[in-house]
Amino acid sequence: MAGDGGPVTLRGIAEHLGLHVSTVSRVLNGPSGERGRAASGETARRIRELAEELGYRPNPHATSLRTRRSNLIGVLFPRLSEIVVATIYEGVEEEATRRGLSTFVTNTHDDPATQRGRIGMVLGRRVDGLIIGDAHLDGAALTGPALEGTPFVLVNRRTDAGHPAVTCDDRLGGRLVAEHFLSLGHRQVAVVAGEPFASTGTDRTAGFTDRYREAGLPLPVHRVRHCRFDTSGGHEAAAELLSGPDRPTAVFAVNDLAAIGTMGAARDLGLRLGEDLALAGFNDTPLAAELPVPLTSVRSPMAEQGRRAVELLLRGIAGEPVVSQTLTPRLMVRASSGTPVGARLR
């Protein structure tokens, strides 16, 4: 099958079993939906058993030449060091691997110029398509000729241009926090709103403020503070919100890192979480439930977003219709949001 310890080949397996090489190729390397139809069950079993016994491994370069596909997906994220991004990428990689694909990932630091450069670099790797997790609302980095003819899907964020995307229902998540705060009696509330160019912060903020507006309690402009999506950004924004004479009794931070920064600002001001200040975050990262005061947070299906993005991208690569998907969040109530306002006065 292979001389002098060389690699096991399809032709060698075919000759050993007395089969045509194309039959062996379809069973071992064909598209997953066609492998079961490539040969009878008994023949397919014999092919797979012999291939496993001999240690056969597909040649990705040969497969690429036959299919004109690289079986490589490019992935762009702001920073893989962020736990939300890393969890989404785990879902991407898991599903890609399950489907026999490889991923090539790069960081863009949420900078539009870097985004454009990295898109060009990734496309130079001859990827079959892109999963883009760093989109800005205006979609500026996604315009121009570079992406023409290359399927791509957004994950975690959407654009105003309506590119196909897999996201959490961020508006609903913000609304769930507002419902919770309203049920506790909070009328003076504020939002640590994240970056204004990202749909995650914008949509979560909108869901929250819309519900308060419906309740006849519209938030004044100064109660919504934009900031970086990290602990220091959350700390700075919260310090400004909590230092004034009309301090809010509850704060919604649009991600857990900003919420942790808000905790630090509250500590510095001598405020007790769940007593002097109610606080909620978003994403329900593993750290949220383990903090000294466990954090109320909206649970976003992060890894599932990654898996769904791969599924959606493969539909696009196959020329099938691609429709955006929105996944449902859940509110995880913990000690940081405290008890009803009236109960604290008894």
mmCIF file of C-alpha atoms in Angstrom:
data_model
loop_
_atom_site.group_PDB
_atom_site.id
_atom_site.type_symbol
_atom_site.label_atom_id
_atom_site.label_comp_id
_atom_site.label_asym_id
_atom_site.label_seq_id
_atom_site.Cartn_x
_atom_site.Cartn_y
_atom_site.Cartn_z
ATOM 1 C CA MET A 1 0.000 0.000 0.000
ATOM 2 C CA ALA A 2 2.911 2.285 0.673
ATOM 3 C CA GLY A 3 6.470 1.333 0.013
ATOM 4 C CA ASP A 4 9.289 1.670 2.575
ATOM 5 C CA GLY A 5 7.073 3.027 5.343
ATOM 6 C CA GLY A 6 5.606 5.763 3.129
ATOM 7 C CA PRO A 7 2.121 7.181 3.611
ATOM 8 C CA VAL A 8 -0.920 4.971 3.143
ATOM 9 C CA THR A 9 -2.744 5.959 -0.058
ATOM 10 C CA LEU A 10 -6.282 5.634 -1.341
ATOM 11 C CA ARG A 11 -4.981 3.628 -4.288
ATOM 12 C CA GLY A 12 -3.197 1.210 -1.961
ATOM 13 C CA ILE A 13 -6.365 0.648 0.094
ATOM 14 C CA ALA A 14 -8.404 0.179 -3.086
ATOM 15 C CA GLU A 15 -5.966 -2.396 -4.501
ATOM 16 C CA HIS A 16 -5.884 -4.316 -1.233
ATOM 17 C CA LEU A 17 -9.686 -4.581 -1.161
ATOM 18 C CA GLY A 18 -10.151 -5.037 -4.907
ATOM 19 C CA LEU A 19 -12.171 -1.840 -5.251
ATOM 20 C CA HIS A 20 -12.026 1.179 -7.522
ATOM 21 C CA VAL A 21 -10.054 4.067 -5.981
ATOM 22 C CA SER A 22 -12.976 6.460 -6.517
ATOM 23 C CA THR A 23 -15.188 4.310 -4.262
ATOM 24 C CA VAL A 24 -12.587 4.382 -1.487
ATOM 25 C CA SER A 25 -12.162 8.135 -1.936
ATOM 26 C CA ARG A 26 -15.907 8.829 -1.647
ATOM 27 C CA VAL A 27 -16.193 6.728 1.520
ATOM 28 C CA LEU A 28 -13.201 8.307 3.265
ATOM 29 C CA ASN A 29 -13.071 11.836 1.883
ATOM 30 C CA GLY A 30 -16.414 12.633 0.299
ATOM 31 C CA PRO A 31 -18.852 15.207 1.705
ATOM 32 C CA SER A 32 -20.430 13.894 4.905
ATOM 33 C CA GLY A 33 -23.872 13.656 3.327
ATOM 34 C CA GLU A 34 -22.593 11.481 0.471
ATOM 35 C CA ARG A 35 -20.343 9.033 2.326
ATOM 36 C CA GLY A 36 -23.200 6.743 3.311
ATOM 37 C CA ARG A 37 -24.266 6.441 -0.327
ATOM 38 C CA ALA A 38 -20.779 5.834 -1.747
ATOM 39 C CA ALA A 39 -20.821 2.066 -1.132
ATOM 40 C CA SER A 40 -22.851 -0.657 0.558
ATOM 41 C CA GLY A 41 -22.711 -0.749 4.327
ATOM 42 C CA GLU A 42 -20.450 -3.798 4.383
ATOM 43 C CA THR A 43 -18.035 -2.374 1.806
ATOM 44 C CA ALA A 44 -17.874 0.994 3.560
ATOM 45 C CA ARG A 45 -17.182 -0.789 6.852
ATOM 46 C CA ARG A 46 -14.291 -2.750 5.325
ATOM 47 C CA ILE A 47 -12.809 0.415 3.827
ATOM 48 C CA ARG A 48 -12.956 2.303 7.123
ATOM 49 C CA GLU A 49 -11.588 -0.570 9.160
ATOM 50 C CA LEU A 50 -8.606 -1.052 6.842
ATOM 51 C CA ALA A 51 -7.950 2.686 6.701
ATOM 52 C CA GLU A 52 -7.948 2.879 10.499
ATOM 53 C CA GLU A 53 -5.772 -0.213 10.828
ATOM 54 C CA LEU A 54 -3.188 1.185 8.444
ATOM 55 C CA GLY A 55 -3.323 4.723 9.852
ATOM 56 C CA TYR A 56 -4.610 6.419 6.690
ATOM 57 C CA ARG A 57 -4.781 10.214 6.877
ATOM 58 C CA PRO A 58 -6.422 12.403 4.196
ATOM 59 C CA ASN A 59 -4.145 14.704 2.207
ATOM 60 C CA PRO A 60 -5.711 18.154 2.609
ATOM 61 C CA HIS A 61 -3.735 19.585 -0.304
ATOM 62 C CA ALA A 62 -4.982 16.914 -2.675
ATOM 63 C CA THR A 63 -8.531 17.401 -1.415
ATOM 64 C CA SER A 64 -8.199 21.130 -1.978
ATOM 65 C CA LEU A 65 -7.117 20.619 -5.566
ATOM 66 C CA ARG A 66 -10.072 18.345 -6.277
ATOM 67 C CA THR A 67 -12.729 20.491 -4.625
ATOM 68 C CA ARG A 68 -11.135 23.909 -5.130
ATOM 69 C CA ARG A 69 -11.746 24.440 -1.423
ATOM 70 C CA SER A 70 -9.140 24.943 1.265
ATOM 71 C CA ASN A 71 -11.369 23.699 4.104
ATOM 72 C CA LEU A 72 -10.002 26.676 6.035
ATOM 73 C CA ILE A 73 -12.186 29.311 7.724
ATOM 74 C CA GLY A 74 -10.840 32.736 8.635
ATOM 75 C CA VAL A 75 -11.982 34.164 11.982
ATOM 76 C CA LEU A 76 -11.634 37.781 13.109
ATOM 77 C CA PHE A 77 -12.163 38.921 16.707
ATOM 78 C CA PRO A 78 -11.257 42.068 18.656
ATOM 79 C CA ARG A 79 -9.185 40.193 21.288
ATOM 80 C CA LEU A 80 -8.999 36.493 21.988
ATOM 81 C CA SER A 81 -7.876 37.362 25.527
ATOM 82 C CA GLU A 82 -11.466 38.383 26.391
ATOM 83 C CA ILE A 83 -13.399 35.513 27.924
ATOM 84 C CA VAL A 84 -16.570 36.167 25.916
ATOM 85 C CA VAL A 85 -14.637 36.169 22.650
ATOM 86 C CA ALA A 86 -12.630 33.102 23.688
ATOM 87 C CA THR A 87 -15.826 31.213 24.542
ATOM 88 C CA ILE A 88 -17.434 32.096 21.214
ATOM 89 C CA TYR A 89 -14.276 30.983 19.427
ATOM 90 C CA GLU A 90 -14.360 27.658 21.282
ATOM 91 C CA GLY A 91 -17.781 27.104 19.715
ATOM 92 C CA VAL A 92 -16.448 28.060 16.278
ATOM 93 C CA GLU A 93 -13.477 25.730 16.545
ATOM 94 C CA GLU A 94 -15.518 22.850 17.961
ATOM 95 C CA GLU A 95 -18.052 22.947 15.129
ATOM 96 C CA ALA A 96 -15.418 23.523 12.458
ATOM 97 C CA THR A 97 -13.426 20.526 13.667
ATOM 98 C CA ARG A 98 -16.547 18.383 13.762
ATOM 99 C CA ARG A 99 -17.097 19.223 10.109
ATOM 100 C CA GLY A 100 -13.512 18.548 9.050
ATOM 101 C CA LEU A 101 -12.506 22.195 8.779
ATOM 102 C CA SER A 102 -9.607 24.206 10.176
ATOM 103 C CA THR A 103 -9.700 27.778 11.460
ATOM 104 C CA PHE A 104 -7.277 30.657 11.146
ATOM 105 C CA VAL A 105 -7.925 33.354 13.765
ATOM 106 C CA THR A 106 -6.554 36.868 14.162
ATOM 107 C CA ASN A 107 -7.108 39.839 16.503
ATOM 108 C CA THR A 108 -8.047 43.305 15.233
ATOM 109 C CA HIS A 109 -8.271 45.296 18.511
ATOM 110 C CA ASP A 110 -11.578 46.766 17.234
ATOM 111 C CA ASP A 111 -9.654 49.207 15.032
ATOM 112 C CA PRO A 112 -11.213 49.725 11.552
ATOM 113 C CA ALA A 113 -7.865 50.172 9.772
ATOM 114 C CA THR A 114 -6.532 47.018 11.399
ATOM 115 C CA GLN A 115 -9.765 45.214 10.541
ATOM 116 C CA ARG A 116 -9.358 45.983 6.831
ATOM 117 C CA GLY A 117 -5.721 44.930 6.859
ATOM 118 C CA ARG A 118 -6.449 41.667 8.670
ATOM 119 C CA ILE A 119 -9.334 40.855 6.325
ATOM 120 C CA GLY A 120 -6.920 41.169 3.397
ATOM 121 C CA MET A 121 -4.341 39.062 5.180
ATOM 122 C CA VAL A 122 -6.836 36.310 6.005
ATOM 123 C CA LEU A 123 -8.197 36.261 2.465
ATOM 124 C CA GLY A 124 -4.619 35.807 1.285
ATOM 125 C CA ARG A 125 -4.680 32.447 3.066
ATOM 126 C CA ARG A 126 -7.264 31.315 0.488
ATOM 127 C CA VAL A 127 -9.950 30.694 3.111
ATOM 128 C CA ASP A 128 -13.344 29.379 2.015
ATOM 129 C CA GLY A 129 -15.137 32.010 4.072
ATOM 130 C CA LEU A 130 -14.944 34.320 7.083
ATOM 131 C CA ILE A 131 -16.542 34.509 10.510
ATOM 132 C CA ILE A 132 -16.294 38.104 11.697
ATOM 133 C CA GLY A 133 -16.716 38.910 15.387
ATOM 134 C CA ASP A 134 -15.446 42.494 15.384
ATOM 135 C CA ALA A 135 -18.015 44.245 13.186
ATOM 136 C CA HIS A 136 -18.887 47.869 13.881
ATOM 137 C CA LEU A 137 -22.478 49.009 13.502
ATOM 138 C CA ASP A 138 -21.679 51.035 10.375
ATOM 139 C CA GLY A 139 -20.079 47.989 8.729
ATOM 140 C CA ALA A 140 -17.400 50.240 7.238
ATOM 141 C CA ALA A 141 -14.640 47.617 7.289
ATOM 142 C CA LEU A 142 -16.908 45.198 5.394
ATOM 143 C CA THR A 143 -17.375 47.419 2.355
ATOM 144 C CA GLY A 144 -15.189 47.550 -0.736
ATOM 145 C CA PRO A 145 -13.999 44.905 -3.174
ATOM 146 C CA ALA A 146 -11.939 42.771 -0.762
ATOM 147 C CA LEU A 147 -14.879 40.665 0.432
ATOM 148 C CA GLU A 148 -16.688 40.433 -2.898
ATOM 149 C CA GLY A 149 -17.279 36.811 -3.760
ATOM 150 C CA THR A 150 -16.198 35.543 -0.326
ATOM 151 C CA PRO A 151 -18.964 34.246 1.957
ATOM 152 C CA PHE A 152 -18.892 35.710 5.455
ATOM 153 C CA VAL A 153 -21.037 35.646 8.573
ATOM 154 C CA LEU A 154 -20.960 37.939 11.598
ATOM 155 C CA VAL A 155 -21.014 36.562 15.121
ATOM 156 C CA ASN A 156 -21.891 38.288 18.421
ATOM 157 C CA ARG A 157 -22.375 41.640 16.675
ATOM 158 C CA ARG A 158 -24.605 42.863 13.862
ATOM 159 C CA THR A 159 -24.412 45.821 11.472
ATOM 160 C CA ASP A 160 -26.999 48.356 10.355
ATOM 161 C CA ALA A 161 -26.408 47.085 6.813
ATOM 162 C CA GLY A 162 -28.033 43.766 7.710
ATOM 163 C CA HIS A 163 -25.154 41.391 6.982
ATOM 164 C CA PRO A 164 -25.971 37.798 7.984
ATOM 165 C CA ALA A 165 -25.210 37.388 11.681
ATOM 166 C CA VAL A 166 -25.605 35.082 14.655
ATOM 167 C CA THR A 167 -26.173 37.116 17.802
ATOM 168 C CA CYS A 168 -27.749 36.982 21.209
ATOM 169 C CA ASP A 169 -31.031 38.901 21.430
ATOM 170 C CA ASP A 170 -29.257 41.791 23.127
ATOM 171 C CA ARG A 171 -32.310 44.048 23.217
ATOM 172 C CA LEU A 172 -34.260 41.368 25.025
ATOM 173 C CA GLY A 173 -31.372 40.910 27.456
ATOM 174 C CA GLY A 174 -31.378 44.601 28.346
ATOM 175 C CA ARG A 175 -35.127 44.490 28.724
ATOM 176 C CA LEU A 176 -34.892 41.546 31.127
ATOM 177 C CA VAL A 177 -32.603 43.593 33.396
ATOM 178 C CA ALA A 178 -34.999 46.554 33.273
ATOM 179 C CA GLU A 179 -37.940 44.311 34.206
ATOM 180 C CA HIS A 180 -35.931 42.977 37.133
ATOM 181 C CA PHE A 181 -34.955 46.418 38.403
ATOM 182 C CA LEU A 182 -38.523 47.691 38.017
ATOM 183 C CA SER A 183 -39.830 44.702 39.979
ATOM 184 C CA LEU A 184 -37.444 45.678 42.787
ATOM 185 C CA GLY A 185 -38.762 49.247 42.799
ATOM 186 C CA HIS A 186 -35.792 51.058 41.242
ATOM 187 C CA ARG A 187 -36.763 54.349 39.624
ATOM 188 C CA GLN A 188 -33.336 56.056 39.542
ATOM 189 C CA VAL A 189 -31.175 53.839 37.325
ATOM 190 C CA ALA A 190 -28.140 54.175 35.056
ATOM 191 C CA VAL A 191 -26.309 52.278 32.329
ATOM 192 C CA VAL A 192 -22.603 51.608 31.865
ATOM 193 C CA ALA A 193 -23.128 51.337 28.131
ATOM 194 C CA GLY A 194 -19.882 50.128 26.524
ATOM 195 C CA GLU A 195 -18.616 51.272 23.138
ATOM 196 C CA PRO A 196 -21.171 53.094 20.935
ATOM 197 C CA PHE A 197 -19.830 51.470 17.739
ATOM 198 C CA ALA A 198 -20.724 47.927 18.864
ATOM 199 C CA SER A 199 -24.247 46.547 18.509
ATOM 200 C CA THR A 200 -23.828 44.564 21.730
ATOM 201 C CA GLY A 201 -23.636 47.653 23.943
ATOM 202 C CA THR A 202 -26.035 49.702 21.813
ATOM 203 C CA ASP A 203 -28.776 47.071 21.659
ATOM 204 C CA ARG A 204 -28.498 46.070 25.322
ATOM 205 C CA THR A 205 -28.726 49.720 26.342
ATOM 206 C CA ALA A 206 -31.691 50.299 24.024
ATOM 207 C CA GLY A 207 -33.600 47.326 25.410
ATOM 208 C CA PHE A 208 -33.076 48.591 28.952
ATOM 209 C CA THR A 209 -33.902 52.251 28.325
ATOM 210 C CA ASP A 210 -36.914 51.412 26.130
ATOM 211 C CA ARG A 211 -38.485 49.398 28.955
ATOM 212 C CA TYR A 212 -37.930 52.221 31.443
ATOM 213 C CA ARG A 213 -39.421 54.679 28.966
ATOM 214 C CA GLU A 214 -42.491 52.447 28.638
ATOM 215 C CA ALA A 215 -42.778 52.541 32.432
ATOM 216 C CA GLY A 216 -42.872 56.342 32.319
ATOM 217 C CA LEU A 217 -39.303 56.655 33.628
ATOM 218 C CA PRO A 218 -37.117 57.763 30.710
ATOM 219 C CA LEU A 219 -33.401 57.880 31.491
ATOM 220 C CA PRO A 220 -31.772 61.310 31.235
ATOM 221 C CA VAL A 221 -28.796 61.468 28.897
ATOM 222 C CA HIS A 222 -26.252 61.777 31.705
ATOM 223 C CA ARG A 223 -27.391 58.432 33.135
ATOM 224 C CA VAL A 224 -26.009 56.538 30.115
ATOM 225 C CA ARG A 225 -22.183 56.492 30.056
ATOM 226 C CA HIS A 226 -20.221 54.902 27.209
ATOM 227 C CA CYS A 227 -16.900 53.272 28.006
ATOM 228 C CA ARG A 228 -14.443 50.562 27.000
ATOM 229 C CA PHE A 229 -15.618 46.966 27.351
ATOM 230 C CA ASP A 230 -13.216 46.243 30.229
ATOM 231 C CA THR A 231 -12.917 46.627 33.990
ATOM 232 C CA SER A 232 -11.103 49.956 33.894
ATOM 233 C CA GLY A 233 -13.637 51.395 31.476
ATOM 234 C CA GLY A 234 -16.485 50.216 33.687
ATOM 235 C CA HIS A 235 -14.783 51.623 36.785
ATOM 236 C CA GLU A 236 -14.329 55.063 35.217
ATOM 237 C CA ALA A 237 -17.899 55.265 33.903
ATOM 238 C CA ALA A 238 -19.427 54.039 37.152
ATOM 239 C CA ALA A 239 -17.339 56.418 39.269
ATOM 240 C CA GLU A 240 -18.848 59.321 37.317
ATOM 241 C CA LEU A 241 -22.386 57.950 37.613
ATOM 242 C CA LEU A 242 -22.164 57.214 41.334
ATOM 243 C CA SER A 243 -20.384 60.366 42.519
ATOM 244 C CA GLY A 244 -23.140 62.908 41.872
ATOM 245 C CA PRO A 245 -25.814 64.088 44.312
ATOM 246 C CA ASP A 246 -28.569 62.206 42.432
ATOM 247 C CA ARG A 247 -26.825 58.835 42.620
ATOM 248 C CA PRO A 248 -28.766 55.999 40.923
ATOM 249 C CA THR A 249 -29.901 53.103 43.086
ATOM 250 C CA ALA A 250 -29.293 50.530 40.344
ATOM 251 C CA VAL A 251 -26.788 50.192 37.488
ATOM 252 C CA PHE A 252 -26.886 47.974 34.419
ATOM 253 C CA ALA A 253 -23.418 47.305 32.966
ATOM 254 C CA VAL A 254 -23.601 45.897 29.436
ATOM 255 C CA ASN A 255 -20.953 43.231 30.028
ATOM 256 C CA ASP A 256 -19.556 41.447 33.074
ATOM 257 C CA LEU A 257 -16.119 43.065 32.869
ATOM 258 C CA ALA A 258 -17.671 46.533 33.011
ATOM 259 C CA ALA A 259 -19.851 45.286 35.877
ATOM 260 C CA ILE A 260 -16.746 44.190 37.807
ATOM 261 C CA GLY A 261 -15.288 47.649 37.220
ATOM 262 C CA THR A 262 -18.533 49.103 38.567
ATOM 263 C CA MET A 263 -18.115 46.963 41.680
ATOM 264 C CA GLY A 264 -14.714 48.543 42.204
ATOM 265 C CA ALA A 265 -16.124 52.060 41.892
ATOM 266 C CA ALA A 266 -18.912 51.226 44.360
ATOM 267 C CA ARG A 267 -16.343 49.842 46.818
ATOM 268 C CA ASP A 268 -14.235 52.994 46.538
ATOM 269 C CA LEU A 269 -17.305 55.083 47.394
ATOM 270 C CA GLY A 270 -18.248 52.899 50.366
ATOM 271 C CA LEU A 271 -21.394 51.518 48.709
ATOM 272 C CA ARG A 272 -22.571 47.995 49.522
ATOM 273 C CA LEU A 273 -23.694 45.890 46.567
ATOM 274 C CA GLY A 274 -27.210 44.539 46.921
ATOM 275 C CA GLU A 275 -27.930 47.068 49.681
ATOM 276 C CA ASP A 276 -26.885 50.593 48.689
ATOM 277 C CA LEU A 277 -26.620 49.707 44.994
ATOM 278 C CA ALA A 278 -28.186 47.063 42.775
ATOM 279 C CA LEU A 279 -26.000 45.885 39.896
ATOM 280 C CA ALA A 280 -26.460 43.623 36.866
ATOM 281 C CA GLY A 281 -24.064 42.621 34.096
ATOM 282 C CA PHE A 282 -24.321 40.754 30.804
ATOM 283 C CA ASN A 283 -22.966 37.440 29.391
ATOM 284 C CA ASP A 284 -22.884 35.509 32.682
ATOM 285 C CA THR A 285 -19.222 34.597 32.361
ATOM 286 C CA PRO A 286 -18.029 31.844 34.754
ATOM 287 C CA LEU A 287 -16.578 34.458 37.104
ATOM 288 C CA ALA A 288 -19.965 36.134 37.690
ATOM 289 C CA ALA A 289 -21.333 33.586 40.153
ATOM 290 C CA GLU A 290 -18.016 33.287 42.033
ATOM 291 C CA LEU A 291 -17.456 36.941 42.950
ATOM 292 C CA PRO A 292 -17.553 37.967 46.648
ATOM 293 C CA VAL A 293 -21.014 39.351 45.901
ATOM 294 C CA PRO A 294 -22.340 37.073 43.139
ATOM 295 C CA LEU A 295 -23.292 39.103 40.081
ATOM 296 C CA THR A 296 -26.763 39.154 38.564
ATOM 297 C CA SER A 297 -26.118 38.763 34.844
ATOM 298 C CA VAL A 298 -27.829 38.005 31.545
ATOM 299 C CA ARG A 299 -26.710 34.605 30.279
ATOM 300 C CA SER A 300 -25.781 34.783 26.604
ATOM 301 C CA PRO A 301 -25.354 31.506 24.642
ATOM 302 C CA MET A 302 -21.767 32.341 23.726
ATOM 303 C CA ALA A 303 -20.375 29.015 22.495
ATOM 304 C CA GLU A 304 -23.633 28.276 20.688
ATOM 305 C CA GLN A 305 -23.228 31.515 18.732
ATOM 306 C CA GLY A 306 -19.881 30.209 17.487
ATOM 307 C CA ARG A 307 -21.313 26.847 16.484
ATOM 308 C CA ARG A 308 -24.255 28.422 14.683
ATOM 309 C CA ALA A 309 -21.955 30.829 12.853
ATOM 310 C CA VAL A 310 -20.046 27.888 11.330
ATOM 311 C CA GLU A 311 -23.312 26.250 10.265
ATOM 312 C CA LEU A 312 -24.518 29.486 8.675
ATOM 313 C CA LEU A 313 -21.212 30.092 6.892
ATOM 314 C CA LEU A 314 -21.222 26.598 5.385
ATOM 315 C CA ARG A 315 -24.684 27.250 3.972
ATOM 316 C CA GLY A 316 -23.348 30.382 2.334
ATOM 317 C CA ILE A 317 -20.328 28.534 0.944
ATOM 318 C CA ALA A 318 -22.703 25.932 -0.508
ATOM 319 C CA GLY A 319 -24.722 28.673 -2.202
ATOM 320 C CA GLU A 320 -27.758 28.204 0.042
ATOM 321 C CA PRO A 321 -29.842 31.079 1.469
ATOM 322 C CA VAL A 322 -28.384 32.513 4.673
ATOM 323 C CA VAL A 323 -30.684 34.127 7.244
ATOM 324 C CA SER A 324 -29.537 35.798 10.452
ATOM 325 C CA GLN A 325 -30.196 33.993 13.729
ATOM 326 C CA THR A 326 -30.929 35.529 17.125
ATOM 327 C CA LEU A 327 -30.461 33.391 20.235
ATOM 328 C CA THR A 328 -32.447 33.820 23.438
ATOM 329 C CA PRO A 329 -30.790 35.073 26.667
ATOM 330 C CA ARG A 330 -31.767 34.329 30.286
ATOM 331 C CA LEU A 331 -31.463 36.493 33.379
ATOM 332 C CA MET A 332 -29.524 34.867 36.231
ATOM 333 C CA VAL A 333 -30.547 36.672 39.436
ATOM 334 C CA ARG A 334 -27.963 36.772 42.232
ATOM 335 C CA ALA A 335 -27.083 38.805 45.312
ATOM 336 C CA SER A 336 -25.707 41.891 43.535
ATOM 337 C CA SER A 337 -29.185 43.107 42.596
ATOM 338 C CA GLY A 338 -30.420 42.800 46.198
ATOM 339 C CA THR A 339 -33.980 42.794 47.488
ATOM 340 C CA PRO A 340 -36.965 45.047 46.737
ATOM 341 C CA VAL A 341 -36.324 48.685 47.637
ATOM 342 C CA GLY A 342 -39.141 48.801 50.205
ATOM 343 C CA ALA A 343 -37.841 45.719 51.999
ATOM 344 C CA ARG A 344 -34.584 47.491 52.847
ATOM 345 C CA LEU A 345 -36.412 50.205 54.762
ATOM 346 C CA ARG A 346 -38.229 47.884 57.188
#
